[in-house]
PDB file of C-alpha atoms in Angstrom:
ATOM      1  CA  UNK A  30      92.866 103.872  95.172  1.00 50.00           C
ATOM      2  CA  UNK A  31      93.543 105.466  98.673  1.00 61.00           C
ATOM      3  CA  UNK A  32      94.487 103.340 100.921  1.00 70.00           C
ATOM      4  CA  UNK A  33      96.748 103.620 104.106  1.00 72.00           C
ATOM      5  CA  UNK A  34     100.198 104.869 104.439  1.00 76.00           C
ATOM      6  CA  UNK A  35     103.660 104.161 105.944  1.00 80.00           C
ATOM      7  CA  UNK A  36     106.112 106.247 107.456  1.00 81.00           C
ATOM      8  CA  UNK A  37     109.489 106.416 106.072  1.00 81.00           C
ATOM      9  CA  UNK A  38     110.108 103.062 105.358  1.00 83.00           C
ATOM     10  CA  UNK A  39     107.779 101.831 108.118  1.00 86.00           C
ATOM     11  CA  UNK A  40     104.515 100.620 106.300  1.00 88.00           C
ATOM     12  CA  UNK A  41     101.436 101.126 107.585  1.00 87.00           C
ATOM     13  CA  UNK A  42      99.635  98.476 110.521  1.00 87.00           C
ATOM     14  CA  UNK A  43      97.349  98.497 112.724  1.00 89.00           C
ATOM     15  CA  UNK A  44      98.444  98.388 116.296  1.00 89.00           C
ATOM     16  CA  UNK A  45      96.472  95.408 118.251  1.00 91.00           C
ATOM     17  CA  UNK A  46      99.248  94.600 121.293  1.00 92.00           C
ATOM     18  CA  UNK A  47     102.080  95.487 123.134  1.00 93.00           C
ATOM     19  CA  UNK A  48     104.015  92.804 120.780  1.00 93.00           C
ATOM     20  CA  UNK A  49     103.208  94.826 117.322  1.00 92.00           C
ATOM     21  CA  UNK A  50     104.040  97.899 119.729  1.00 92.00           C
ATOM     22  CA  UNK A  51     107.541  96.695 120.249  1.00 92.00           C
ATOM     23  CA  UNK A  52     108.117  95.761 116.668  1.00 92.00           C
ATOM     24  CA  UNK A  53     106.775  99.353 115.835  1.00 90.00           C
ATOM     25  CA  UNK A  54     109.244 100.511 118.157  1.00 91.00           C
ATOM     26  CA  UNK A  55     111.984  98.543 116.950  1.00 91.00           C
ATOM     27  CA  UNK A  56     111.263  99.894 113.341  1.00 90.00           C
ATOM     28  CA  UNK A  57     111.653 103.306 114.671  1.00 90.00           C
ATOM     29  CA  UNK A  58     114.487 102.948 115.943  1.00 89.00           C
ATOM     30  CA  UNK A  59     116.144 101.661 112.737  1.00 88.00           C
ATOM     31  CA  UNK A  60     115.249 105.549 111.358  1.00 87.00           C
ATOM     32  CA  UNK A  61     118.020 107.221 113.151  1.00 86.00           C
ATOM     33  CA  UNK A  62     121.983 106.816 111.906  1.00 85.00           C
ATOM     34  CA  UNK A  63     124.112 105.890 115.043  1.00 84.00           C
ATOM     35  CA  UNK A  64     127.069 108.138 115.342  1.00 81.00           C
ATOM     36  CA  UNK A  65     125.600 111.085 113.532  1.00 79.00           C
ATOM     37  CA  UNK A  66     123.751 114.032 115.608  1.00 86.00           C
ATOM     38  CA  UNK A  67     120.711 111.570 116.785  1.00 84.00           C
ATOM     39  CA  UNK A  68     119.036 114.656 118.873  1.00 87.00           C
ATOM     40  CA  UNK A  69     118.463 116.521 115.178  1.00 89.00           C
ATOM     41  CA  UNK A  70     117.580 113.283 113.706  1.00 88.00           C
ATOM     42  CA  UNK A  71     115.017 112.617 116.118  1.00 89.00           C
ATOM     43  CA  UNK A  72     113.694 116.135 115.806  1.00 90.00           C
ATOM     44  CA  UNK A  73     113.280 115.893 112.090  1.00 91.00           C
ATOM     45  CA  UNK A  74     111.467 112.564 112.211  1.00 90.00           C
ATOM     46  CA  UNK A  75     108.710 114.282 114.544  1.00 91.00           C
ATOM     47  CA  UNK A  76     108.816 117.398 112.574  1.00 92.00           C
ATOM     48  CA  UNK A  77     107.543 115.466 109.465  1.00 91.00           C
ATOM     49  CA  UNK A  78     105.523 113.199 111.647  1.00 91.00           C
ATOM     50  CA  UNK A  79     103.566 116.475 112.544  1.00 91.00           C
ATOM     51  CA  UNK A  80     103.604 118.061 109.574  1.00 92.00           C
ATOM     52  CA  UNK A  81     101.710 114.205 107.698  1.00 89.00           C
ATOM     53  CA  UNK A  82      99.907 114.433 110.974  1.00 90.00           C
ATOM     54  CA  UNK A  83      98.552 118.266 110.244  1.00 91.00           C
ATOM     55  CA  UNK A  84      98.044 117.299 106.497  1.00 89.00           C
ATOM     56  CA  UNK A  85      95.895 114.619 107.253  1.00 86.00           C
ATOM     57  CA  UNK A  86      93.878 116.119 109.533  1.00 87.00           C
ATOM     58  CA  UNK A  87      93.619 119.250 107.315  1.00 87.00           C
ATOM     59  CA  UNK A  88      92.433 116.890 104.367  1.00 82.00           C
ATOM     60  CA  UNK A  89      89.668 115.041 106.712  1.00 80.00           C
ATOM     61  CA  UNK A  90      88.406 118.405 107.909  1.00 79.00           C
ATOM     62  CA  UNK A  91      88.166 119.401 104.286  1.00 78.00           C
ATOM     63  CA  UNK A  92      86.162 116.045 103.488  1.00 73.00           C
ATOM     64  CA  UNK A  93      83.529 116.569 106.354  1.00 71.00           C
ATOM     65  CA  UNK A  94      83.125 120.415 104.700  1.00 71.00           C
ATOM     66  CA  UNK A  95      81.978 118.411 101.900  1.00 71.00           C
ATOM     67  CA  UNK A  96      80.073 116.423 103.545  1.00 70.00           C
ATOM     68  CA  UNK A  97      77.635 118.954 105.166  1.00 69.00           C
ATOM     69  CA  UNK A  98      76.245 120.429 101.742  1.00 74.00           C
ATOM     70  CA  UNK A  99      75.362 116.842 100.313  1.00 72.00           C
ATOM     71  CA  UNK A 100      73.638 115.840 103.582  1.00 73.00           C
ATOM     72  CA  UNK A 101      71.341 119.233 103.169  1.00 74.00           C
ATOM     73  CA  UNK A 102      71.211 118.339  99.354  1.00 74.00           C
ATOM     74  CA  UNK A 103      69.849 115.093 100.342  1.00 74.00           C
ATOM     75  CA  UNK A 104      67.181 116.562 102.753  1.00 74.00           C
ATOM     76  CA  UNK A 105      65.894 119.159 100.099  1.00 73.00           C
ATOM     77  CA  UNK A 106      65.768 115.845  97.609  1.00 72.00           C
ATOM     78  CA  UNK A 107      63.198 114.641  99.963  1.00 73.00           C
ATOM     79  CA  UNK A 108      61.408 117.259 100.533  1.00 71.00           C
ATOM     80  CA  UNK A 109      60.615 118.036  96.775  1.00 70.00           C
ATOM     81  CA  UNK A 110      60.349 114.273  96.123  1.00 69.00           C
ATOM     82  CA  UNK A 111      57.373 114.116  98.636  1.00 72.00           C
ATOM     83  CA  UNK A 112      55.641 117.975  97.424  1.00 70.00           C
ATOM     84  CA  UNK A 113      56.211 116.223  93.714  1.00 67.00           C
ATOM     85  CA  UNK A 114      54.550 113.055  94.531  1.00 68.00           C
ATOM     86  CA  UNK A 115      51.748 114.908  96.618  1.00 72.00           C
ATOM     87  CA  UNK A 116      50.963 117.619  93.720  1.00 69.00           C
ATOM     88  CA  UNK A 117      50.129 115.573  90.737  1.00 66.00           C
ATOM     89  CA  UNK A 118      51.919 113.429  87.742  1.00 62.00           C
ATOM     90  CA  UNK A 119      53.296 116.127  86.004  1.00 62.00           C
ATOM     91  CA  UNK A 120      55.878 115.870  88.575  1.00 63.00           C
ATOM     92  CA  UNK A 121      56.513 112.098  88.744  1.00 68.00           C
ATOM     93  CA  UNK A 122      59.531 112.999  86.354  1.00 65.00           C
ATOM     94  CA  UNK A 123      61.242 115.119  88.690  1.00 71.00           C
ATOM     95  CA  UNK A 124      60.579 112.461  91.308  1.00 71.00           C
ATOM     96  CA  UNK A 125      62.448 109.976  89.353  1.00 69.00           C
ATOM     97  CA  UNK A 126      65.410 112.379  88.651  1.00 72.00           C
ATOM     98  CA  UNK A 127      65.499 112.872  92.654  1.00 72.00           C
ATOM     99  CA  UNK A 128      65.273 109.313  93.361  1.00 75.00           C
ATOM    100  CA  UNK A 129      68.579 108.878  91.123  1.00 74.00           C
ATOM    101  CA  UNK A 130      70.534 112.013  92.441  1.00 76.00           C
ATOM    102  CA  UNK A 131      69.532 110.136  96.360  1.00 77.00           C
ATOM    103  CA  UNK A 132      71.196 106.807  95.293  1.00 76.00           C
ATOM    104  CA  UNK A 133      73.735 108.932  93.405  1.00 77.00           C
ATOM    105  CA  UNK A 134      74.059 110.674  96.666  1.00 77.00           C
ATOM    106  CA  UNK A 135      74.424 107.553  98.923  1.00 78.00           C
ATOM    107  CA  UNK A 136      77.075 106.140  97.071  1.00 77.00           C
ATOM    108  CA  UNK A 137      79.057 109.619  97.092  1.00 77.00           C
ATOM    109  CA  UNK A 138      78.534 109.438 101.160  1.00 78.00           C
ATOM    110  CA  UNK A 139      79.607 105.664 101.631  1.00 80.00           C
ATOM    111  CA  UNK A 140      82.997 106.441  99.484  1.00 78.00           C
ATOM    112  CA  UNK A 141      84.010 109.640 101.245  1.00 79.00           C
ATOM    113  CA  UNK A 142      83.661 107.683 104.687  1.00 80.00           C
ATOM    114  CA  UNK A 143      85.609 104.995 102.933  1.00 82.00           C
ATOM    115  CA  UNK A 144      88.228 108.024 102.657  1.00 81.00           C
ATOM    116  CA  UNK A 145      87.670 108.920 106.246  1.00 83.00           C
ATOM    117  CA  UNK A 146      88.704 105.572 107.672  1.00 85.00           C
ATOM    118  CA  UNK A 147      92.109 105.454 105.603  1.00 85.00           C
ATOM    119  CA  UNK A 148      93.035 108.965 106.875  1.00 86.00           C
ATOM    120  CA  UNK A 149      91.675 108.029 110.587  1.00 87.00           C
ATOM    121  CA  UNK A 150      93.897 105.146 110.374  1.00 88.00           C
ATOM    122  CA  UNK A 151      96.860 107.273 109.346  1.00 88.00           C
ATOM    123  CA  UNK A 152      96.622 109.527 111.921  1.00 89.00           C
ATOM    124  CA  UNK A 153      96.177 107.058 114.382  1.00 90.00           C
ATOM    125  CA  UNK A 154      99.499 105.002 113.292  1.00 89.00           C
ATOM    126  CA  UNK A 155     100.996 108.303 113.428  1.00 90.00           C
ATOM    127  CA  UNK A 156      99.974 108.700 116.928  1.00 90.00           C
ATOM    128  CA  UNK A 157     101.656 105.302 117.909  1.00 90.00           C
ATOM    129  CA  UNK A 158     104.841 106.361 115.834  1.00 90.00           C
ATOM    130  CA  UNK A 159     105.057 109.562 118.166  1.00 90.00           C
ATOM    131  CA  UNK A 160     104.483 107.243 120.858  1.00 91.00           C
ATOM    132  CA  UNK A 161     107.488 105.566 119.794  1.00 90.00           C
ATOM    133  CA  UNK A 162     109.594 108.005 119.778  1.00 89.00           C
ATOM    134  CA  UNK A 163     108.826 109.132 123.003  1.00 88.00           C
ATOM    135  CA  UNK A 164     109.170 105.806 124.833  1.00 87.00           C
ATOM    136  CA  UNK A 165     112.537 105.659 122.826  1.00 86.00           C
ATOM    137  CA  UNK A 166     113.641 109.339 124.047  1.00 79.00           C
TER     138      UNK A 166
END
């Protein structure tokens, strides 16, 4: 099941106020060894940040490609479903077998927005990760 991811060893929350903020901020923090070289620390951390970031963002853009050719799928469905049911019986067959690949089609749609959320969520906890770091630096 996809569901939403951490950071590091920061799991994944939503954001709501300034006193999850802090804690957020707090966690971030705890990433970077004291005494070592913090400025290359730091810069790794937001390296990887953007590279999850660019990932996710690449997989969502991949999703809505997919997207696209089951919406049109779905209009053509309709549109033979309703020159089927106009013509005669012979075709009430072929109206069934659209009426199934439309429900099949629904539930394909409602999942991959399912899939949307989680990586919209992602990204945005990224976001207030970077935001972290910034406020931090």
């Amino acid at each position: 099941m996809l569901k939403e991811k951490g950071f590091e060893n920061i799991q994944y929350r939503k954001i709501d106020n300034y006193r999850e903020y802090i804690e957020l901020k707090q966690e971030v923090q705890g990433l970077i060894v004291p005494g070592e070289n913090e400025e290359i620390q730091w810069m790794e951390i937001k390296i990887k940040l953007h590279n999850e970031v660019a990932k996710l963002t690449n997989e969502k853009d991949i999703s809505m490609s997919i997207n696209l050719p089951m919406i049109i799928y779905f209009l053509s469905i309709i549109g033979s479903a309703i020159i089927g049911y106009v013509s005669n019986d012979k075709w009430l067959m072929l109206i069934l077998i659209q009426l199934f690949g439309i429900v099949f089609l629904f539930m394909v749609i409602k999942r991959s927005n399912k899939i949307l959320a989680i990586r919209n969520n992602n990204i945005d906890f990224y976001a207030w990760i970077e935001k972290a770091i910034d406020d931090i630096l």
